[in-house]
Coordinates of C-alpha atoms in Angstrom, one line a residue:
X1 CA 7.0 19.4 -79.4
X2 CA 7.1 15.7 -81.1
X3 CA 10.8 14.7 -79.7
X4 CA 9.8 15.7 -76.1
X5 CA 6.8 13.6 -75.9
X6 CA 8.1 11.2 -77.6
X7 CA 9.7 9.1 -74.9
X8 CA 6.5 9.1 -72.4
X9 CA 7.7 11.0 -69.3
X10 CA 6.0 14.0 -70.4
X11 CA 2.1 11.6 -70.6
X12 CA 3.7 10.0 -67.2
X13 CA 4.3 12.9 -65.5
X14 CA 0.8 14.2 -66.4
X15 CA -1.1 10.9 -65.3
X16 CA 1.4 11.1 -62.1
X17 CA -0.4 14.4 -61.3
X18 CA -4.4 13.4 -61.8
X19 CA -4.4 9.9 -61.1
X20 CA -4.8 10.1 -57.4
X21 CA -7.8 12.5 -58.0
X22 CA -9.7 9.9 -60.1
X23 CA -8.9 6.4 -58.2
X24 CA -8.2 8.0 -55.0
X25 CA -5.4 6.4 -54.3
X26 CA -2.1 8.2 -52.5
X27 CA 0.1 10.4 -54.4
X28 CA 2.9 8.4 -55.0
X29 CA 6.8 9.6 -55.0
X30 CA 8.3 8.3 -58.2
X31 CA 11.7 8.3 -57.1
X32 CA 10.9 6.1 -54.0
X33 CA 8.7 3.7 -56.6
X34 CA 10.3 3.7 -59.8
X35 CA 10.5 -0.3 -59.7
X36 CA 7.3 -1.1 -57.8
X37 CA 5.0 1.4 -60.4
X38 CA 2.8 -0.3 -62.8
X39 CA 3.6 0.8 -66.3
X40 CA 2.2 4.0 -67.9
X41 CA -0.1 1.2 -70.5
X42 CA -1.6 -0.3 -67.1
X43 CA -2.0 3.0 -65.6
X44 CA -3.6 4.6 -68.7
X45 CA -6.3 1.7 -69.0
X46 CA -6.7 2.2 -65.0
X47 CA -7.5 5.5 -65.8
X48 CA -10.1 4.3 -68.8
X49 CA -8.2 5.2 -71.9
X50 CA -8.5 2.4 -74.5
X51 CA -5.6 -0.4 -74.9
X52 CA -4.8 0.9 -78.4
X53 CA -4.1 4.2 -77.0
X54 CA -2.3 3.3 -74.0
X55 CA 0.2 1.2 -76.3
X56 CA 0.4 4.4 -78.9
X57 CA 1.7 6.7 -76.1
X58 CA 3.9 3.7 -74.2
X59 CA 7.5 4.6 -75.2
X60 CA 8.5 0.8 -74.4
X61 CA 6.4 -0.6 -76.8
X62 CA 7.7 -0.4 -80.6
X63 CA 4.9 1.1 -82.5
X64 CA 5.1 1.8 -86.4
X65 CA 3.2 5.1 -85.6
X66 CA 4.7 8.0 -86.0
X67 CA 4.6 11.1 -83.0
X68 CA 3.6 13.9 -85.0
X69 CA 2.4 16.9 -83.6
X70 CA -1.2 16.3 -84.6
X71 CA -0.9 12.9 -82.5
X72 CA 0.6 14.8 -80.1
X73 CA -2.0 17.5 -79.3
X74 CA -4.8 14.7 -80.1
X75 CA -3.3 13.0 -77.2
X76 CA -3.1 15.5 -74.8
X77 CA -6.7 16.5 -76.0
X78 CA -7.9 13.0 -75.8
X79 CA -6.0 13.2 -72.0
X80 CA -7.3 16.0 -70.8
X81 CA -11.1 15.0 -71.7
X82 CA -10.4 11.8 -69.3
X83 CA -8.5 13.4 -66.6
X84 CA -9.9 17.0 -66.0
X85 CA -13.7 16.3 -65.3
X86 CA -12.6 13.7 -62.9
X87 CA -9.7 15.8 -61.2
X88 CA -12.5 19.2 -61.2
X89 CA -15.2 17.1 -59.4
X90 CA -12.3 16.3 -56.8
X91 CA -10.5 19.1 -56.6
X92 CA -14.2 20.4 -56.2
X93 CA -14.8 18.2 -53.1
X94 CA -11.7 19.3 -51.1
X95 CA -12.5 22.6 -51.9
X96 CA -16.0 22.2 -50.7
X97 CA -14.6 19.7 -47.4
X98 CA -12.3 22.7 -46.8
X99 CA -15.0 25.1 -46.6
X100 CA -17.0 23.4 -44.5
X101 CA -14.7 22.5 -42.0
X102 CA -13.9 26.1 -42.0
X103 CA -17.6 26.8 -41.5
X104 CA -17.7 24.6 -38.5
X105 CA -14.4 26.0 -37.1
X106 CA -15.7 29.6 -37.2
X107 CA -19.1 28.1 -35.7
X108 CA -17.4 26.2 -32.8
X109 CA -15.0 29.3 -31.8
X110 CA -18.2 31.5 -31.7
X111 CA -19.7 28.9 -29.7
X112 CA -16.7 28.9 -27.2
X113 CA -16.5 32.6 -27.1
X114 CA -20.2 32.7 -26.2
X115 CA -19.6 30.2 -23.4
X116 CA -16.6 31.7 -22.5
X117 CA -18.5 35.0 -22.2
X118 CA -20.9 33.1 -20.3
X119 CA -18.5 31.7 -17.8
X120 CA -17.1 34.9 -17.3
X121 CA -20.5 36.5 -16.5
X122 CA -21.6 33.9 -14.2
X123 CA -18.5 34.0 -12.3
X124 CA -19.0 37.8 -11.5
X125 CA -22.5 37.2 -10.3
X126 CA -20.9 34.2 -8.3
X127 CA -18.6 36.5 -7.3
X128 CA -21.4 39.3 -6.2
X129 CA -23.6 37.3 -4.7
X130 CA -20.6 36.1 -2.4
X131 CA -19.8 40.1 -1.6
X132 CA -23.7 40.3 -1.1
X133 CA -23.7 37.3 1.8
X134 CA -20.9 38.4 3.5
X135 CA -22.1 42.0 3.8
X136 CA -25.3 40.5 5.2
X137 CA -23.4 38.6 7.5
X138 CA -21.2 41.4 8.5
X139 CA -24.1 43.7 9.0
X140 CA -25.8 40.8 10.9
X141 CA -23.1 40.0 12.9
X142 CA -22.5 44.0 13.5
X143 CA -26.8 44.0 14.3
X144 CA -26.3 41.5 16.7
X145 CA -23.4 42.8 18.6
X146 CA -25.4 46.2 19.1
X147 CA -28.0 44.2 20.4
X148 CA -25.8 42.6 22.6
X149 CA -24.5 45.7 24.3
X150 CA -27.8 47.4 24.9
X151 CA -29.0 44.0 26.5
X152 CA -26.1 44.5 28.6
X153 CA -26.6 47.9 29.3
X154 CA -30.1 47.1 30.7
X155 CA -28.8 44.3 32.9
X156 CA -26.4 46.7 34.4
X157 CA -29.2 49.2 35.2
X158 CA -31.4 46.7 36.7
X159 CA -29.1 45.1 38.8

């Protein structure tokens, strides 16, 4: 267990995973930012770790400290105490934002559905009104034609 942690790559991958939750910076791709990225020591200090702890886990610093099993477990526990609480709140905020957006989307979809239903009902009412107006015009025209015929008949008989 200690030999796999000796080169610091595991610590660096842990920091890579959780750093953006705490600092709010975008996730960096290690393959493209190898030369540009800050060293593990400065990143750990930025996350609130002491400089002494950062120097202990950094692989490029010559250290008289031997990384034994207890140190590795302690270092991981310390990193967890620093990183997980902050990442939980960031992840909780992400979950809350996602749920709020889903709630807003559902509410907007319901509003759109109600607006669509109202528009369909209004269109049906307008069609029915237009049909009634058309029917009344047909009846009025028919009635006027009957009156005109009756009037012509009367005029023929009176002449």
